[in-house]
Coordinates of C-alpha atoms in Angstrom, one line a residue:
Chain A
X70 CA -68.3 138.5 -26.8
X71 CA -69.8 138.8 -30.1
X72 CA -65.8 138.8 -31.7
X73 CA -64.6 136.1 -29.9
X74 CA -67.1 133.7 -30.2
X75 CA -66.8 134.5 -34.0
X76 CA -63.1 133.7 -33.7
X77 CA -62.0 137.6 -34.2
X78 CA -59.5 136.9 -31.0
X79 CA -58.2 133.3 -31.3
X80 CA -54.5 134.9 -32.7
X81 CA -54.5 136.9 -30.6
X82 CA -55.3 134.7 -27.4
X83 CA -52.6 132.3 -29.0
X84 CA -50.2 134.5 -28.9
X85 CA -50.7 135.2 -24.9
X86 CA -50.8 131.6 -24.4
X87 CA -47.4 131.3 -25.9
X88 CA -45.8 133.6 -23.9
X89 CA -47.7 132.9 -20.8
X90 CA -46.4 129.4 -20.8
X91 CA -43.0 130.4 -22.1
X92 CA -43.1 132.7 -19.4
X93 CA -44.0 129.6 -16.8
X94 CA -41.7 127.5 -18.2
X95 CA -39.0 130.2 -17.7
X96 CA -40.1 130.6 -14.1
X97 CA -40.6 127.0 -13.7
X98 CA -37.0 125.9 -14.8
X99 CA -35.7 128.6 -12.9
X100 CA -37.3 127.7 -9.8
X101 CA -36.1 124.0 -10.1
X102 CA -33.0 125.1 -11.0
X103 CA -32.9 126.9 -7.5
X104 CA -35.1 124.4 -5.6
X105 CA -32.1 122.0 -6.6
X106 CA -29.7 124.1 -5.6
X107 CA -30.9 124.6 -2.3
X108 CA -32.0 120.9 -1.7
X109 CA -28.6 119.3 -3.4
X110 CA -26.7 120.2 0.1
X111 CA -29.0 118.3 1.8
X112 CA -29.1 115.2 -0.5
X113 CA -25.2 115.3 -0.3
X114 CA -25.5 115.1 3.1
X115 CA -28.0 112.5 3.0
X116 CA -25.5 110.4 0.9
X117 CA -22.7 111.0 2.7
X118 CA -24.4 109.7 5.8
X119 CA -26.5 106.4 3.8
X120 CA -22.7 106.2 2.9
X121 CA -21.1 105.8 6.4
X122 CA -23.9 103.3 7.0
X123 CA -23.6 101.2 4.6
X124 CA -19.7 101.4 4.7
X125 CA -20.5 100.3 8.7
X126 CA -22.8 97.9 7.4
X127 CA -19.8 96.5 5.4
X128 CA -16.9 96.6 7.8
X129 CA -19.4 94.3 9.8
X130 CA -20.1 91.9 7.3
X131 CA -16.3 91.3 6.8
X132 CA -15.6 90.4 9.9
X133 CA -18.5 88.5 10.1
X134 CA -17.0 86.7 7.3
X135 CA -13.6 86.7 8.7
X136 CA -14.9 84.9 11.6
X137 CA -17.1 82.7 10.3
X138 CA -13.7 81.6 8.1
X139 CA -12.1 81.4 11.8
X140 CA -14.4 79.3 12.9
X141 CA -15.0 77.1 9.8
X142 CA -11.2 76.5 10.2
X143 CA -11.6 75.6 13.8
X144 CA -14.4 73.3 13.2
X145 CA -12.1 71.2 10.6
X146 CA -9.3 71.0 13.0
X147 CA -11.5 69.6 15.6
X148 CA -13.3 67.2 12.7
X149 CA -10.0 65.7 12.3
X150 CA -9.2 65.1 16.0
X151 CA -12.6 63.8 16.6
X152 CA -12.1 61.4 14.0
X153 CA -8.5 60.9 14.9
X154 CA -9.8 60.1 18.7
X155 CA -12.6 57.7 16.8
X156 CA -9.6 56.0 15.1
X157 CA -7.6 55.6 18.5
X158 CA -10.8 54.2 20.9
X159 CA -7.8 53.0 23.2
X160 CA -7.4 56.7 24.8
X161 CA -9.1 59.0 26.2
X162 CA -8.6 62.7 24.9
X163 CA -9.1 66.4 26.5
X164 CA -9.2 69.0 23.4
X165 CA -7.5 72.5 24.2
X166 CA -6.7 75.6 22.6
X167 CA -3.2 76.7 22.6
X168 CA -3.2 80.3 23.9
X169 CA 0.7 80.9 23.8
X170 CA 4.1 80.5 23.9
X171 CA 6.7 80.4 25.8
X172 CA 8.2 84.5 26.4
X173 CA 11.8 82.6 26.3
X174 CA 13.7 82.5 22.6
X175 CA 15.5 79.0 24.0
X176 CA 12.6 77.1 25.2
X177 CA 9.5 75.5 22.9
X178 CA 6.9 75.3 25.4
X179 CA 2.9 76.0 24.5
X180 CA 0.0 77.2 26.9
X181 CA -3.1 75.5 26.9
X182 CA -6.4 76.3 28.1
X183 CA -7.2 73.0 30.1
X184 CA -5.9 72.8 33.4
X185 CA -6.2 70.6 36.8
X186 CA -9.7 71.7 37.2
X187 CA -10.2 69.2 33.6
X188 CA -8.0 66.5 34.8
X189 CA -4.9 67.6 33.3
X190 CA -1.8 66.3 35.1
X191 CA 2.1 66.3 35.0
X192 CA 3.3 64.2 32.5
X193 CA 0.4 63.5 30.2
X194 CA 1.5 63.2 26.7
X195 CA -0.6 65.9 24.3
X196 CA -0.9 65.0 20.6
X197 CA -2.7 66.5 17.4
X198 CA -4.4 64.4 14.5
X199 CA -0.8 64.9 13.3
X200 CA 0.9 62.7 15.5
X201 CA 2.9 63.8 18.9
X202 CA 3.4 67.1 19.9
X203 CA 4.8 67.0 23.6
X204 CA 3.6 66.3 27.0
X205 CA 2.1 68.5 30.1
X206 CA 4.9 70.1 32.0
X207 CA 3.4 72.7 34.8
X208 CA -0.3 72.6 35.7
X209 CA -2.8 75.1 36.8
X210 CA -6.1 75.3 37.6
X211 CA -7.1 76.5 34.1
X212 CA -4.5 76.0 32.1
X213 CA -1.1 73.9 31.7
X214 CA 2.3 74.5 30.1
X215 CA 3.2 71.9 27.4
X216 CA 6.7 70.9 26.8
X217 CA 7.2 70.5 22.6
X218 CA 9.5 67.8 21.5
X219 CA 11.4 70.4 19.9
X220 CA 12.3 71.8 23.0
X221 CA 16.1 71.7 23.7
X222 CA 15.5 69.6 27.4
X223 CA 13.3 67.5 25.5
X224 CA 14.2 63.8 25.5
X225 CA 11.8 60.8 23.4
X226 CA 12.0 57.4 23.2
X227 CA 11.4 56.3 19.8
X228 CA 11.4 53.4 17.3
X229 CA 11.9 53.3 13.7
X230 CA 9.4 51.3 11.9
X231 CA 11.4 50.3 8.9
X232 CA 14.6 49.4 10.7
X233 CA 13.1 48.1 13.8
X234 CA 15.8 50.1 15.8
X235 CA 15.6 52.2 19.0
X236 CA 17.2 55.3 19.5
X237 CA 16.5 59.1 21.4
X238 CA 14.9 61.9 20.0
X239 CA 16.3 65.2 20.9
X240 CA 15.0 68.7 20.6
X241 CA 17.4 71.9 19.9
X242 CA 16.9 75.6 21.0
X243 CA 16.2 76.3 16.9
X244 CA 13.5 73.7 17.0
X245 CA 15.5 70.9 14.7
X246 CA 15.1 67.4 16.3
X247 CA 18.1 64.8 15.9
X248 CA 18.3 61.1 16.5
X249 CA 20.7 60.0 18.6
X250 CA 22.3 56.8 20.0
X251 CA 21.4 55.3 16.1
X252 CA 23.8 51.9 16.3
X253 CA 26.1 52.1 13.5
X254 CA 24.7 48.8 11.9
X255 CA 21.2 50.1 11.5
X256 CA 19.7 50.3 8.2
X257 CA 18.7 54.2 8.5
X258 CA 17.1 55.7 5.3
X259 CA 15.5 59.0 3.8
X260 CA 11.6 58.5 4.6
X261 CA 11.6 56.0 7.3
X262 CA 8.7 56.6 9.8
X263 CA 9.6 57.2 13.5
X264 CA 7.3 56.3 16.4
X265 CA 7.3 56.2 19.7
X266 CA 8.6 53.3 21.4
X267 CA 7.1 53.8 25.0
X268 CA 10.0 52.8 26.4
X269 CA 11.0 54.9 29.7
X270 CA 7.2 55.1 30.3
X271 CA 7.1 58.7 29.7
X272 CA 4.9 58.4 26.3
X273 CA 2.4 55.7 25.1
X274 CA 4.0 53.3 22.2
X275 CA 3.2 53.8 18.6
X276 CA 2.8 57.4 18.7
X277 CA 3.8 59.2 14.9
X278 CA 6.3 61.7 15.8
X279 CA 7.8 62.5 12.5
X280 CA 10.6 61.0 9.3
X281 CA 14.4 60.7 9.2
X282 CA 15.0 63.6 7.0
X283 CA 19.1 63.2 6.9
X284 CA 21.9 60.9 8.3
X285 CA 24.8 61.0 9.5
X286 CA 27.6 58.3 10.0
X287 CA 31.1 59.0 10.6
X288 CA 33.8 55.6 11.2
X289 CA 34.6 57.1 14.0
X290 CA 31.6 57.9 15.8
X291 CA 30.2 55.3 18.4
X292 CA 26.3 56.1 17.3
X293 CA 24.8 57.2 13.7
X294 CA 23.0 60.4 13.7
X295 CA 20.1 61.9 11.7
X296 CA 17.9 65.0 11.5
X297 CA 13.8 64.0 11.5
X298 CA 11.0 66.1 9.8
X299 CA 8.5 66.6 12.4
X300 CA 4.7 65.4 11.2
X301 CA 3.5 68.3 13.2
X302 CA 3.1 72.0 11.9
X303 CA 4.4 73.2 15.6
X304 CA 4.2 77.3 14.5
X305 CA 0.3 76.5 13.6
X306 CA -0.6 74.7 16.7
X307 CA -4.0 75.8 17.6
X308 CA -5.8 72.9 19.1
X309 CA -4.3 69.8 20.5
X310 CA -5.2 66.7 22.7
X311 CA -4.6 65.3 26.0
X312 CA -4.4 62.1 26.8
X313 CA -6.1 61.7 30.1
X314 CA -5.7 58.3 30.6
X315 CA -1.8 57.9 30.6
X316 CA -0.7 57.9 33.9
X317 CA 3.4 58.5 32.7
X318 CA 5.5 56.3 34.9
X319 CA 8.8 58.2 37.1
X320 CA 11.6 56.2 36.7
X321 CA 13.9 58.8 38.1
X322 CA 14.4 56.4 41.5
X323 CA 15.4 53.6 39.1
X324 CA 18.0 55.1 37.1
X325 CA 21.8 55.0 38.8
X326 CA 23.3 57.9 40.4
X327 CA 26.3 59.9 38.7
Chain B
X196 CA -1.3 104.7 44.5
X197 CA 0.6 105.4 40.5
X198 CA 2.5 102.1 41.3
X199 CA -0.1 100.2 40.7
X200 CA -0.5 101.0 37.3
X201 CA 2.8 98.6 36.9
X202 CA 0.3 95.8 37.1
X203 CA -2.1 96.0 34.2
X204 CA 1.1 96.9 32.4
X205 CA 3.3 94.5 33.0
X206 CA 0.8 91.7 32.7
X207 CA -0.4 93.3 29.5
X208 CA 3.4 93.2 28.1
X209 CA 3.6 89.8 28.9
X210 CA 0.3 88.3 28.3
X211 CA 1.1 90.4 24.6
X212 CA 4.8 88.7 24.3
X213 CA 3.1 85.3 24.6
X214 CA 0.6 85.2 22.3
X215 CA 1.6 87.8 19.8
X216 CA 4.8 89.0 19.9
X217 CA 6.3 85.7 20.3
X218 CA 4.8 84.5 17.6
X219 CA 6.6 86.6 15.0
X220 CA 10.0 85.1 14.5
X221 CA 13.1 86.5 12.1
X222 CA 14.5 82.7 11.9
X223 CA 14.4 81.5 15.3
X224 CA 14.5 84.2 17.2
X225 CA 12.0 86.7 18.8
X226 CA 11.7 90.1 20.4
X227 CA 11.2 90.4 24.2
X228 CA 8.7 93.0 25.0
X229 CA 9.1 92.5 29.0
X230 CA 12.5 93.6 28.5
X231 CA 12.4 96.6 26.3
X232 CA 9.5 98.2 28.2
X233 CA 11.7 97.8 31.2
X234 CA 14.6 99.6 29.7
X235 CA 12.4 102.1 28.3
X236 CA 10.6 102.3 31.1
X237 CA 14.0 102.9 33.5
X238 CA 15.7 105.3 31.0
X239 CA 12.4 107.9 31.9
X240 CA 14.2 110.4 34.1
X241 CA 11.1 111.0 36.3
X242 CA 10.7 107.3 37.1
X243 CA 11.6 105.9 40.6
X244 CA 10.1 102.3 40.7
X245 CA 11.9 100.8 38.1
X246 CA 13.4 98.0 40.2
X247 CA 10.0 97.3 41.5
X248 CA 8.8 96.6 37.5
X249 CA 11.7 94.4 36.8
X250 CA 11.2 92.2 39.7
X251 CA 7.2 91.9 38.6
X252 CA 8.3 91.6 35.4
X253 CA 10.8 88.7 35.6
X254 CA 8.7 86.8 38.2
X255 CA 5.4 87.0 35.9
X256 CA 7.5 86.1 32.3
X257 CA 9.2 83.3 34.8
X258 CA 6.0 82.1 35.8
X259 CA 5.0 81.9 32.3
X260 CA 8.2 80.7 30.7
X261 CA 9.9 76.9 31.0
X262 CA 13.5 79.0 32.1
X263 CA 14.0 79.1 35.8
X264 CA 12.6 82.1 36.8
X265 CA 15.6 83.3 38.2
X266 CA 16.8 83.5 35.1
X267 CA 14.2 86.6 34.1
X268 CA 14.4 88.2 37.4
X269 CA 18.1 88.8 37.1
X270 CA 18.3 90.0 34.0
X271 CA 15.8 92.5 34.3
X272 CA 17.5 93.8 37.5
X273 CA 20.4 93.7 35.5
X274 CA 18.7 95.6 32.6
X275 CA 17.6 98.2 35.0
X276 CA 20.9 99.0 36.7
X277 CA 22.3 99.5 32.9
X278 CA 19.2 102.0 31.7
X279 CA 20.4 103.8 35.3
X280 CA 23.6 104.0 34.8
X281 CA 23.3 105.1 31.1
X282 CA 20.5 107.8 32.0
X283 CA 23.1 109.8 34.2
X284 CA 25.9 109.7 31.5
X285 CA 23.7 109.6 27.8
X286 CA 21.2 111.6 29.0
X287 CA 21.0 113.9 26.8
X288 CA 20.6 111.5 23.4
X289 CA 17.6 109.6 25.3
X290 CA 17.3 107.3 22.1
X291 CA 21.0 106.1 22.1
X292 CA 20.5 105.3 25.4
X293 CA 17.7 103.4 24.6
X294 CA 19.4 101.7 21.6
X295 CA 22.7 100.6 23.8
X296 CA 20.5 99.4 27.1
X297 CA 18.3 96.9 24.7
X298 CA 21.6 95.6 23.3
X299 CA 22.8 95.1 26.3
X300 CA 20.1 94.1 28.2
X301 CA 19.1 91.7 25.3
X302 CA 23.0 90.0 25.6
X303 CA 22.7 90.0 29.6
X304 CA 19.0 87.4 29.0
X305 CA 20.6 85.5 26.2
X306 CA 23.6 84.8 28.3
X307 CA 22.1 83.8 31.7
X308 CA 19.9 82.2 29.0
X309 CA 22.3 79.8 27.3
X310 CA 24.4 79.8 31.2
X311 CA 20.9 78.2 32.4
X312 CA 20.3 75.6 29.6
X313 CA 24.6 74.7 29.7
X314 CA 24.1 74.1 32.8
X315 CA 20.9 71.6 32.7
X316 CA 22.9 69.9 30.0
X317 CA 21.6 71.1 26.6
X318 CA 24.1 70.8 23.9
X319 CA 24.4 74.2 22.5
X320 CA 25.6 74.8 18.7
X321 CA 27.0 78.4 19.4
X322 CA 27.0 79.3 15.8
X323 CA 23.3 78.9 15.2
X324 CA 22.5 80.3 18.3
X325 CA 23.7 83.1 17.0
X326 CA 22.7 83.4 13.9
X327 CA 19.6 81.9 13.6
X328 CA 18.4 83.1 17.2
X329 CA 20.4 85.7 18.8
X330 CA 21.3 88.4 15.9
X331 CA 18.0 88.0 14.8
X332 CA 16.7 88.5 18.2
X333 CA 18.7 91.3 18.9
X334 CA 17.7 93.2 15.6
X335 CA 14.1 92.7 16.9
X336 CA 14.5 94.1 20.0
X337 CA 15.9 97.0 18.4
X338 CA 13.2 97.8 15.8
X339 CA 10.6 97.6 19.1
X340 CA 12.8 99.9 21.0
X341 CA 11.6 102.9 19.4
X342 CA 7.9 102.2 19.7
X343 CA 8.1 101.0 23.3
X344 CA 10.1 103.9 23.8
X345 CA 7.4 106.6 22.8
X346 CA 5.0 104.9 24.6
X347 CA 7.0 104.3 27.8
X348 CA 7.9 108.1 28.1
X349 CA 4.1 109.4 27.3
X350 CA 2.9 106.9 30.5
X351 CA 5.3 108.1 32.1
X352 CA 4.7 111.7 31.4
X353 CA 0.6 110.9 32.8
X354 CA 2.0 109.0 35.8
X355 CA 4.5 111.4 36.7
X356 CA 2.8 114.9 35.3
X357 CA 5.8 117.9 35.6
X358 CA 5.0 120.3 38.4
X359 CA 3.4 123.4 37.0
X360 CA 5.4 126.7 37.2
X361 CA 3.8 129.7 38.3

């Protein structure tokens, strides 16, 4: 007592200090070392699983996004048939989805979603903000088969705005629309607008279908021809209108027999 | 009972040709799922109600379709009597036979097809119905036919399991 309070053993004590905690500190990194190496597993692990979640968690979000981009595109379609139906107070409109096609290579018919149950009948012409697009061919209860104006059978009355001439509109089985029965005097250009004329009763008047894209005129040809550039996008159709209040007029019993 | 599961089939080819598979054109023209299924569908050796499919088939793509449904109706007959008659002669190259009934088969529907529409009065330019709608709907046809076929012969194989042997 009497040597180490007169500082005989402070060296000495020093110099067990020193190893004692070197000694700890050996033990101690060794022991993390191993504590580490038997938690890391379970970390991984952890990760791995944090990972999955959050690469879930993801995966949701995008399609979240996707669909929200779906339905931001859907709500700017309809934005421009509402305000297309706002420019046109003279009609009355039913909005559908298309929901397919037709199964046959030949034939340009659409499915909509709108059927007799919504007042869809036989006959009613369907349009987009775009201008024409065809009329209602076969009805359901739910749904209705629409008849493109590019289809081959398809036949429209039209009008040409700049040359204030009449002629038909005919569909092919690729899809291309031609004018026919052009008279051979008619001032026919690149550009010129083509509407229909409502003649025949089977489609209002005034209606945009599309623009004279090409002619044709031989001498020896009765009729001038041309090609038109549809105004509607027909492989993007998603939603169109009905016009409800268009009763189309049969004028089958009027027309002479062969 | 196991012809029933020609329903949710068949409506599911069709209801999958009119909203998707119609929808991806090569130029104008576009596979016909109804039809290769059928084929493959007929060419399965164990298979006995093939004529049954094609009449569902045809009536449902008819009832869906602007063509008369006639038109479907026969053709799938027609496509059935071919995968028959090419099962007992190719039998043992089940993909060639698979290959030669959707050409075929595909020409049969494109003729009663363009018969139909000739017929109603549609003026029909033949060279670009055949190069911008049938070649390209051929090909088309052909690239499915492999696909459809696996598929075809796996429900098959669950419809029809193979008798054990002891």
């Amino acid at each position: 007592m009497a040597l180490a309070l007169g500082g005989y053993f402070t060296s000495g004590s020093n110099i067990f200090a020193t190893s004692l905690i070197t000694v700890q500190t050996w033990f101690s990194s060794r022991f993390i070392a191993l504590q580490d190496f038997l938690t890391a597993p379970r970390d991984i692990a952890s990760l791995r699983q944090r990972n999955t979640e959050l690469e879930a968690e993801v995966a949701e979000l995008q399609a979240q996004v996707i669909q929200l981009q779906q339905e931001v595109g859907e709500t700017q379609i309809l934005a421009a048939l509402v305000d297309f139906s706002r420019a046109n107070p003279e009609n009355q409109y039913r909005a559908a989805a298309v929901i397919g096609r037709d199964p046959s290579p030949f034939l340009q018919y659409v499915i909509i979603n709108r059927g007799s149950n919504d007042g869809i009948l036989r006959g009613m012409p369907v349009v987009t903000d775009q201008g024409l697009v065809g009329r209602v061919d076969a009805v359901i209860a739910d749904a209705a088969r629409v008849q493109l104006i590019t289809d081959p059978t398809a036949n429209v009355n039209i009008r040409l705005q700049n040359a204030e001439e009449e002629a038909s509109l005919v569909g092919s089985v690729t899809g291309d629309l031609t004018l026919e029965l052009i008279p051979q005097d008619a001032s026919l250009q690149r550009g010129d607008l083509v509407l229909t004329s409502g003649l025949g009763g089977g489609y209002p008047p005034d209606l945009i279908v599309g623009q004279v894209q090409d002619v044709r005129s031989r001498d020896f040809d009765l009729f001038k021809q041309a090609t038109v550039q549809p105004v509607v996008d027909f492989n993007q159709l998603k939603i169109v209108l009905v016009i409800v209040n268009f009763k189309p007029v049969d004028i089958a019993p009027l027309e002479p027999a062969p | 009972m196991r012809n029933l599961i020609a329903v949710p089939v068949i409506i599911l080819a069709v209801i999958l040709q009119s909203t998707v598979i119609g929808s991806i054109k090569l130029l104008s023209g576009i596979a016909d799922l109804p039809l290769v299924m059928l084929a493959a569908w007929a060419l399965q050796e164990e298979v006995d109600t093939a004529w049954q499919w094609a009449v569902a088939a045809g009536a449902l793509v008819g009832f869906f379709s602007g063509m008369h449904w006639l038109v479907p109706v026969l053709s799938y007959l027609i496509v059935v009597t071919l995968a028959q008659a090419f099962q007992r002669r190719v039998w043992q190259a089940p993909l060639l036979a698979m290959f030669s009934v959707t050409f075929l088969g595909t020409i049969v529907l494109y003729a009663s097809s363009l018969m139909v529409l000739s017929l109603a009065g549609v003026s029909l330019p033949l060279v670009e119905v055949l190069g911008q709608l049938a070649l390209p709907g051929i090909l088309l046809n052909m690239l499915l036919a492999i696909p459809v076929y696996a598929v075809m012969r796996d429900l098959a194989r669950w419809v029809y399991p193979a008798p054990e042997v002891e």
